[in-house]
Amino acid sequence: MHSNHLLLEEPIRMASILEPSKSSFFPAMTKIVGTLGPKSRSVDIISGCLKAGMSVARFDFSWGDAEFHQQTLENLKAAIKSTRKLCAVMLDTVGPELQVVNKTEHPISIQADSFLTLTPDQNKAATSNLLPINFSGLSKAVKTGDTIFIGQYLFTGSETTSVWLEVTEVKEEDVVCLVKNSATLSGTLYTLHVSQIHINLPTLTDQDKEVISTWGVRNNIDILSLSYTRHAEDIRHAREFLSKLGDLSQTQIFAKIENVEGLTHFDEILREADGIILSRGNLGIDLPPEKVFLFQKAAVHKCNMAGKPAVVTRVVDSMTDNLRPTRAEATDVANAVLDGSDAILLGAETLRGLYPVETISTVGRICAEAEKVYNQDLYFKRTVKYVGEPMSHLESIASSAVRAAIKVKASVIICFTSSGRAARLIAKYRPTMPVLSVVIPRLKTNQLRWTFSGAFEARQSLVVRGLFPMLADPRHPAESTNATNESVLKVALDHGKTAGVIKPHDRVVVCQKVGDASVVKIIELED
């Protein structure tokens, strides 16, 4: 685990801290995943979120039906069209989530030092002394002394909206608990989390499979966020399921690590998954608070070395109701960037928060400031050392492209790719400049119709730090000749100029295939 990612060899001039930040086309190299919901589903608000820096839209199926999410997605498509900003779609599964069933939806006040019974009998009404839940195996899973948390939107940590229980007795299928703090549960959904206890439910539930095979297939989801991933087998099972659903065989699977079980099997999960989401809401309950930062740093480092995106959640909870984050939260966002995170995931802050656009904008500005002092040189050397020798052909090309770009102070790296792998490998070495990933579509057929690949690969790179995709014209053949390369390069350079990242006399590093050979070249632009 390495944490010395802050560049402080040259002392930062205090006066420079007060200088206004320069605006740029890319708010930050670190990506922002925004959860769309009741407060962020109109075309106007989504357009604002895209302009502020959201590059992945998350659809959380823990609440809301498929029709609600479909309407939100149609609005997202309209916003993408009007803003001309690419955005990936992430479907977040419910998984083995335990929920309190409150059919009345009235707030429930619970008093400290009283007793509360959890029952699987969903016909009973929810009261301050009795809560029906959607799981009949709780009494078999827990014992006296175990800790249970109940709250809305995975416990913000606010003691007035989450309740902390201690199991005192198990009566047949019912579990009797002592209430540790007074709280009011309000809203439509409260989830229940049993600390460090295995819940015997499948990771990909029948409900999840139904949603994926209908809503997911209809909308060609780019990323599946697999909630409560506990073993590598969970990823393999999900991948096998997706492989039978046509285009969804290209969907990436991100393992959401939410409990000690996922933490214990982290290394094998990382080998199977396409990316990792560190769900600090639940992890903060399963782990002692003083251990959370340690797991975050170790897990992000492992993701970095494997070249797989690491996404951190629960960073600016207070912005759900406030226009500014706390000082601790602002520091937390910056530290996530300095740890090496690829993306920041916003949940309640954009889903039901009062200031979704401002939250994305604020997080983007903090990320951009942290990136300025990110110790890229140290990181590069460590990554090269970790990969070791002999390097694979692609790894060698990727690291050489980044080294060249840093040495000649290039303004951008342009990478031609069809699978997206080469561009992701370049991003793995965390160059200080943006990587324009030019995805060259491939023509493929299933004997019934011809389709172009490339859209999935382009959108999936929207969760990788520093990677900014553009889709090349499919009329350019993937088997590159000098003529087609030059024309695609011109399109990429024009795109960079429009975006404001390439100016006259800049140097640009280009990584491309010519025949069977991979080539890294440096070009100096004229007026």
PDB file of N, CA, C and O in Angstrom, residues 302-350:
ATOM      1  N   LYS A 302      -4.449  -1.594  -5.327  1.00  0.00           N
ATOM      2  CA  LYS A 302      -4.519  -2.882  -6.053  1.00  0.00           C
ATOM      3  C   LYS A 302      -5.216  -2.694  -7.409  1.00  0.00           C
ATOM      4  O   LYS A 302      -4.791  -3.261  -8.414  1.00  0.00           O
ATOM      5  N   CYS A 303      -6.291  -1.904  -7.427  1.00  0.00           N
ATOM      6  CA  CYS A 303      -6.999  -1.617  -8.694  1.00  0.00           C
ATOM      7  C   CYS A 303      -6.066  -0.899  -9.672  1.00  0.00           C
ATOM      8  O   CYS A 303      -6.021  -1.226 -10.860  1.00  0.00           O
ATOM      9  N   ASN A 304      -5.332   0.102  -9.173  1.00  0.00           N
ATOM     10  CA  ASN A 304      -4.394   0.863 -10.010  1.00  0.00           C
ATOM     11  C   ASN A 304      -3.382  -0.059 -10.661  1.00  0.00           C
ATOM     12  O   ASN A 304      -3.112   0.029 -11.862  1.00  0.00           O
ATOM     13  N   MET A 305      -2.792  -0.940  -9.871  1.00  0.00           N
ATOM     14  CA  MET A 305      -1.743  -1.826 -10.396  1.00  0.00           C
ATOM     15  C   MET A 305      -2.309  -2.840 -11.395  1.00  0.00           C
ATOM     16  O   MET A 305      -1.620  -3.280 -12.309  1.00  0.00           O
ATOM     17  N   ALA A 306      -3.592  -3.188 -11.216  1.00  0.00           N
ATOM     18  CA  ALA A 306      -4.233  -4.124 -12.152  1.00  0.00           C
ATOM     19  C   ALA A 306      -4.766  -3.392 -13.384  1.00  0.00           C
ATOM     20  O   ALA A 306      -5.213  -4.018 -14.344  1.00  0.00           O
ATOM     21  N   GLY A 307      -4.731  -2.049 -13.359  1.00  0.00           N
ATOM     22  CA  GLY A 307      -5.252  -1.262 -14.485  1.00  0.00           C
ATOM     23  C   GLY A 307      -6.759  -1.364 -14.610  1.00  0.00           C
ATOM     24  O   GLY A 307      -7.318  -1.337 -15.707  1.00  0.00           O
ATOM     25  N   LYS A 308      -7.448  -1.477 -13.449  1.00  0.00           N
ATOM     26  CA  LYS A 308      -8.915  -1.570 -13.466  1.00  0.00           C
ATOM     27  C   LYS A 308      -9.499  -0.403 -12.667  1.00  0.00           C
ATOM     28  O   LYS A 308      -8.958  -0.032 -11.621  1.00  0.00           O
ATOM     29  N   PRO A 309     -10.600   0.198 -13.166  1.00  0.00           N
ATOM     30  CA  PRO A 309     -11.140   1.396 -12.513  1.00  0.00           C
ATOM     31  C   PRO A 309     -11.563   1.147 -11.064  1.00  0.00           C
ATOM     32  O   PRO A 309     -12.183   0.127 -10.756  1.00  0.00           O
ATOM     33  N   ALA A 310     -11.226   2.119 -10.199  1.00  0.00           N
ATOM     34  CA  ALA A 310     -11.656   2.092  -8.790  1.00  0.00           C
ATOM     35  C   ALA A 310     -12.591   3.274  -8.573  1.00  0.00           C
ATOM     36  O   ALA A 310     -12.247   4.409  -8.889  1.00  0.00           O
ATOM     37  N   VAL A 311     -13.784   2.986  -8.071  1.00  0.00           N
ATOM     38  CA  VAL A 311     -14.810   4.022  -7.866  1.00  0.00           C
ATOM     39  C   VAL A 311     -15.100   4.120  -6.372  1.00  0.00           C
ATOM     40  O   VAL A 311     -15.345   3.109  -5.721  1.00  0.00           O
ATOM     41  N   VAL A 312     -15.065   5.339  -5.830  1.00  0.00           N
ATOM     42  CA  VAL A 312     -15.294   5.543  -4.391  1.00  0.00           C
ATOM     43  C   VAL A 312     -16.640   6.241  -4.189  1.00  0.00           C
ATOM     44  O   VAL A 312     -16.979   7.183  -4.904  1.00  0.00           O
ATOM     45  N   THR A 313     -17.411   5.773  -3.194  1.00  0.00           N
ATOM     46  CA  THR A 313     -18.750   6.332  -2.936  1.00  0.00           C
ATOM     47  C   THR A 313     -18.767   7.108  -1.619  1.00  0.00           C
ATOM     48  O   THR A 313     -17.816   7.057  -0.852  1.00  0.00           O
ATOM     49  N   ARG A 314     -19.886   7.763  -1.365  1.00  0.00           N
ATOM     50  CA  ARG A 314     -20.174   8.427  -0.092  1.00  0.00           C
ATOM     51  C   ARG A 314     -19.118   9.468   0.267  1.00  0.00           C
ATOM     52  O   ARG A 314     -18.437   9.349   1.273  1.00  0.00           O
ATOM     53  N   VAL A 315     -18.991  10.493  -0.567  1.00  0.00           N
ATOM     54  CA  VAL A 315     -17.962  11.498  -0.303  1.00  0.00           C
ATOM     55  C   VAL A 315     -18.515  12.837   0.203  1.00  0.00           C
ATOM     56  O   VAL A 315     -17.873  13.493   1.012  1.00  0.00           O
ATOM     57  N   VAL A 316     -19.685  13.260  -0.288  1.00  0.00           N
ATOM     58  CA  VAL A 316     -20.206  14.575   0.141  1.00  0.00           C
ATOM     59  C   VAL A 316     -21.667  14.448   0.593  1.00  0.00           C
ATOM     60  O   VAL A 316     -22.544  15.173   0.134  1.00  0.00           O
ATOM     61  N   ASP A 317     -21.916  13.540   1.544  1.00  0.00           N
ATOM     62  CA  ASP A 317     -23.282  13.304   2.041  1.00  0.00           C
ATOM     63  C   ASP A 317     -24.002  14.583   2.432  1.00  0.00           C
ATOM     64  O   ASP A 317     -25.192  14.736   2.184  1.00  0.00           O
ATOM     65  N   SER A 318     -23.295  15.508   3.059  1.00  0.00           N
ATOM     66  CA  SER A 318     -23.973  16.703   3.587  1.00  0.00           C
ATOM     67  C   SER A 318     -24.534  17.575   2.465  1.00  0.00           C
ATOM     68  O   SER A 318     -25.429  18.380   2.682  1.00  0.00           O
ATOM     69  N   MET A 319     -24.008  17.395   1.215  1.00  0.00           N
ATOM     70  CA  MET A 319     -24.521  18.207   0.093  1.00  0.00           C
ATOM     71  C   MET A 319     -25.899  17.733  -0.376  1.00  0.00           C
ATOM     72  O   MET A 319     -26.503  18.362  -1.245  1.00  0.00           O
ATOM     73  N   THR A 320     -26.398  16.639   0.212  1.00  0.00           N
ATOM     74  CA  THR A 320     -27.776  16.216  -0.083  1.00  0.00           C
ATOM     75  C   THR A 320     -28.731  17.356   0.289  1.00  0.00           C
ATOM     76  O   THR A 320     -29.704  17.620  -0.405  1.00  0.00           O
ATOM     77  N   ASP A 321     -28.423  18.055   1.380  1.00  0.00           N
ATOM     78  CA  ASP A 321     -29.307  19.134   1.850  1.00  0.00           C
ATOM     79  C   ASP A 321     -28.634  20.503   1.869  1.00  0.00           C
ATOM     80  O   ASP A 321     -29.277  21.498   2.170  1.00  0.00           O
ATOM     81  N   ASN A 322     -27.327  20.553   1.604  1.00  0.00           N
ATOM     82  CA  ASN A 322     -26.597  21.825   1.707  1.00  0.00           C
ATOM     83  C   ASN A 322     -25.852  22.149   0.421  1.00  0.00           C
ATOM     84  O   ASN A 322     -25.457  21.259  -0.317  1.00  0.00           O
ATOM     85  N   LEU A 323     -25.631  23.447   0.209  1.00  0.00           N
ATOM     86  CA  LEU A 323     -24.983  23.894  -1.025  1.00  0.00           C
ATOM     87  C   LEU A 323     -23.465  23.722  -0.992  1.00  0.00           C
ATOM     88  O   LEU A 323     -22.806  23.737  -2.018  1.00  0.00           O
ATOM     89  N   ARG A 324     -22.896  23.552   0.210  1.00  0.00           N
ATOM     90  CA  ARG A 324     -21.445  23.377   0.325  1.00  0.00           C
ATOM     91  C   ARG A 324     -21.133  22.113   1.114  1.00  0.00           C
ATOM     92  O   ARG A 324     -21.868  21.774   2.049  1.00  0.00           O
ATOM     93  N   PRO A 325     -20.027  21.435   0.774  1.00  0.00           N
ATOM     94  CA  PRO A 325     -19.646  20.266   1.566  1.00  0.00           C
ATOM     95  C   PRO A 325     -18.983  20.707   2.873  1.00  0.00           C
ATOM     96  O   PRO A 325     -18.582  21.860   3.006  1.00  0.00           O
ATOM     97  N   THR A 326     -18.857  19.790   3.828  1.00  0.00           N
ATOM     98  CA  THR A 326     -18.081  20.113   5.030  1.00  0.00           C
ATOM     99  C   THR A 326     -16.605  20.121   4.643  1.00  0.00           C
ATOM    100  O   THR A 326     -16.216  19.597   3.597  1.00  0.00           O
ATOM    101  N   ARG A 327     -15.761  20.701   5.515  1.00  0.00           N
ATOM    102  CA  ARG A 327     -14.315  20.721   5.219  1.00  0.00           C
ATOM    103  C   ARG A 327     -13.770  19.304   5.147  1.00  0.00           C
ATOM    104  O   ARG A 327     -12.918  18.996   4.321  1.00  0.00           O
ATOM    105  N   ALA A 328     -14.280  18.445   6.041  1.00  0.00           N
ATOM    106  CA  ALA A 328     -13.801  17.058   6.057  1.00  0.00           C
ATOM    107  C   ALA A 328     -14.140  16.360   4.742  1.00  0.00           C
ATOM    108  O   ALA A 328     -13.322  15.616   4.192  1.00  0.00           O
ATOM    109  N   GLU A 329     -15.350  16.628   4.216  1.00  0.00           N
ATOM    110  CA  GLU A 329     -15.757  15.986   2.960  1.00  0.00           C
ATOM    111  C   GLU A 329     -14.916  16.480   1.789  1.00  0.00           C
ATOM    112  O   GLU A 329     -14.522  15.694   0.934  1.00  0.00           O
ATOM    113  N   ALA A 330     -14.644  17.787   1.748  1.00  0.00           N
ATOM    114  CA  ALA A 330     -13.826  18.340   0.661  1.00  0.00           C
ATOM    115  C   ALA A 330     -12.441  17.686   0.677  1.00  0.00           C
ATOM    116  O   ALA A 330     -11.890  17.318  -0.367  1.00  0.00           O
ATOM    117  N   THR A 331     -11.905  17.504   1.876  1.00  0.00           N
ATOM    118  CA  THR A 331     -10.590  16.856   2.019  1.00  0.00           C
ATOM    119  C   THR A 331     -10.675  15.389   1.604  1.00  0.00           C
ATOM    120  O   THR A 331      -9.761  14.849   0.979  1.00  0.00           O
ATOM    121  N   ASP A 332     -11.794  14.763   1.932  1.00  0.00           N
ATOM    122  CA  ASP A 332     -11.998  13.347   1.607  1.00  0.00           C
ATOM    123  C   ASP A 332     -12.009  13.118   0.091  1.00  0.00           C
ATOM    124  O   ASP A 332     -11.417  12.165  -0.409  1.00  0.00           O
ATOM    125  N   VAL A 333     -12.680  14.017  -0.642  1.00  0.00           N
ATOM    126  CA  VAL A 333     -12.717  13.910  -2.115  1.00  0.00           C
ATOM    127  C   VAL A 333     -11.288  14.008  -2.656  1.00  0.00           C
ATOM    128  O   VAL A 333     -10.856  13.195  -3.480  1.00  0.00           O
ATOM    129  N   ALA A 334     -10.546  15.007  -2.178  1.00  0.00           N
ATOM    130  CA  ALA A 334      -9.169  15.197  -2.648  1.00  0.00           C
ATOM    131  C   ALA A 334      -8.314  13.972  -2.326  1.00  0.00           C
ATOM    132  O   ALA A 334      -7.519  13.515  -3.152  1.00  0.00           O
ATOM    133  N   ASN A 335      -8.487  13.421  -1.135  1.00  0.00           N
ATOM    134  CA  ASN A 335      -7.699  12.241  -0.753  1.00  0.00           C
ATOM    135  C   ASN A 335      -8.036  11.024  -1.604  1.00  0.00           C
ATOM    136  O   ASN A 335      -7.160  10.215  -1.901  1.00  0.00           O
ATOM    137  N   ALA A 336      -9.299  10.911  -2.004  1.00  0.00           N
ATOM    138  CA  ALA A 336      -9.685   9.800  -2.896  1.00  0.00           C
ATOM    139  C   ALA A 336      -8.936   9.919  -4.222  1.00  0.00           C
ATOM    140  O   ALA A 336      -8.479   8.929  -4.790  1.00  0.00           O
ATOM    141  N   VAL A 337      -8.781  11.154  -4.714  1.00  0.00           N
ATOM    142  CA  VAL A 337      -8.044  11.405  -5.961  1.00  0.00           C
ATOM    143  C   VAL A 337      -6.561  11.086  -5.758  1.00  0.00           C
ATOM    144  O   VAL A 337      -5.931  10.411  -6.573  1.00  0.00           O
ATOM    145  N   LEU A 338      -5.999  11.557  -4.645  1.00  0.00           N
ATOM    146  CA  LEU A 338      -4.578  11.324  -4.367  1.00  0.00           C
ATOM    147  C   LEU A 338      -4.289   9.837  -4.126  1.00  0.00           C
ATOM    148  O   LEU A 338      -3.194   9.357  -4.395  1.00  0.00           O
ATOM    149  N   ASP A 339      -5.291   9.104  -3.637  1.00  0.00           N
ATOM    150  CA  ASP A 339      -5.132   7.644  -3.476  1.00  0.00           C
ATOM    151  C   ASP A 339      -5.067   6.937  -4.822  1.00  0.00           C
ATOM    152  O   ASP A 339      -4.581   5.822  -4.922  1.00  0.00           O
ATOM    153  N   GLY A 340      -5.637   7.597  -5.877  1.00  0.00           N
ATOM    154  CA  GLY A 340      -5.602   6.991  -7.209  1.00  0.00           C
ATOM    155  C   GLY A 340      -6.952   6.577  -7.754  1.00  0.00           C
ATOM    156  O   GLY A 340      -7.035   5.856  -8.750  1.00  0.00           O
ATOM    157  N   SER A 341      -8.040   7.036  -7.125  1.00  0.00           N
ATOM    158  CA  SER A 341      -9.386   6.652  -7.598  1.00  0.00           C
ATOM    159  C   SER A 341      -9.614   7.142  -9.020  1.00  0.00           C
ATOM    160  O   SER A 341      -9.143   8.205  -9.403  1.00  0.00           O
ATOM    161  N   ASP A 342     -10.361   6.347  -9.791  1.00  0.00           N
ATOM    162  CA  ASP A 342     -10.721   6.736 -11.161  1.00  0.00           C
ATOM    163  C   ASP A 342     -11.955   7.610 -11.175  1.00  0.00           C
ATOM    164  O   ASP A 342     -12.086   8.504 -12.006  1.00  0.00           O
ATOM    165  N   ALA A 343     -12.895   7.304 -10.278  1.00  0.00           N
ATOM    166  CA  ALA A 343     -14.177   8.016 -10.315  1.00  0.00           C
ATOM    167  C   ALA A 343     -14.747   8.159  -8.914  1.00  0.00           C
ATOM    168  O   ALA A 343     -14.445   7.378  -8.011  1.00  0.00           O
ATOM    169  N   ILE A 344     -15.590   9.179  -8.768  1.00  0.00           N
ATOM    170  CA  ILE A 344     -16.329   9.436  -7.529  1.00  0.00           C
ATOM    171  C   ILE A 344     -17.795   9.160  -7.845  1.00  0.00           C
ATOM    172  O   ILE A 344     -18.317   9.663  -8.840  1.00  0.00           O
ATOM    173  N   LEU A 345     -18.443   8.353  -7.006  1.00  0.00           N
ATOM    174  CA  LEU A 345     -19.855   8.028  -7.243  1.00  0.00           C
ATOM    175  C   LEU A 345     -20.721   8.810  -6.254  1.00  0.00           C
ATOM    176  O   LEU A 345     -20.514   8.742  -5.047  1.00  0.00           O
ATOM    177  N   LEU A 346     -21.676   9.553  -6.796  1.00  0.00           N
ATOM    178  CA  LEU A 346     -22.618  10.312  -5.965  1.00  0.00           C
ATOM    179  C   LEU A 346     -23.942   9.565  -5.924  1.00  0.00           C
ATOM    180  O   LEU A 346     -24.489   9.201  -6.960  1.00  0.00           O
ATOM    181  N   GLY A 347     -24.454   9.311  -4.724  1.00  0.00           N
ATOM    182  CA  GLY A 347     -25.706   8.570  -4.566  1.00  0.00           C
ATOM    183  C   GLY A 347     -26.836   9.496  -4.194  1.00  0.00           C
ATOM    184  O   GLY A 347     -27.393  10.206  -5.030  1.00  0.00           O
ATOM    185  N   ALA A 348     -27.151   9.533  -2.885  1.00  0.00           N
ATOM    186  CA  ALA A 348     -28.258  10.379  -2.407  1.00  0.00           C
ATOM    187  C   ALA A 348     -28.055  11.840  -2.795  1.00  0.00           C
ATOM    188  O   ALA A 348     -29.018  12.573  -3.029  1.00  0.00           O
ATOM    189  N   GLU A 349     -26.765  12.259  -2.911  1.00  0.00           N
ATOM    190  CA  GLU A 349     -26.478  13.672  -3.207  1.00  0.00           C
ATOM    191  C   GLU A 349     -27.131  14.131  -4.512  1.00  0.00           C
ATOM    192  O   GLU A 349     -27.578  15.273  -4.626  1.00  0.00           O
ATOM    193  N   THR A 350     -27.188  13.242  -5.526  1.00  0.00           N
ATOM    194  CA  THR A 350     -27.834  13.638  -6.792  1.00  0.00           C
ATOM    195  C   THR A 350     -29.209  12.990  -6.944  1.00  0.00           C
ATOM    196  O   THR A 350     -30.094  13.544  -7.588  1.00  0.00           O
TER     197      THR A 350
END
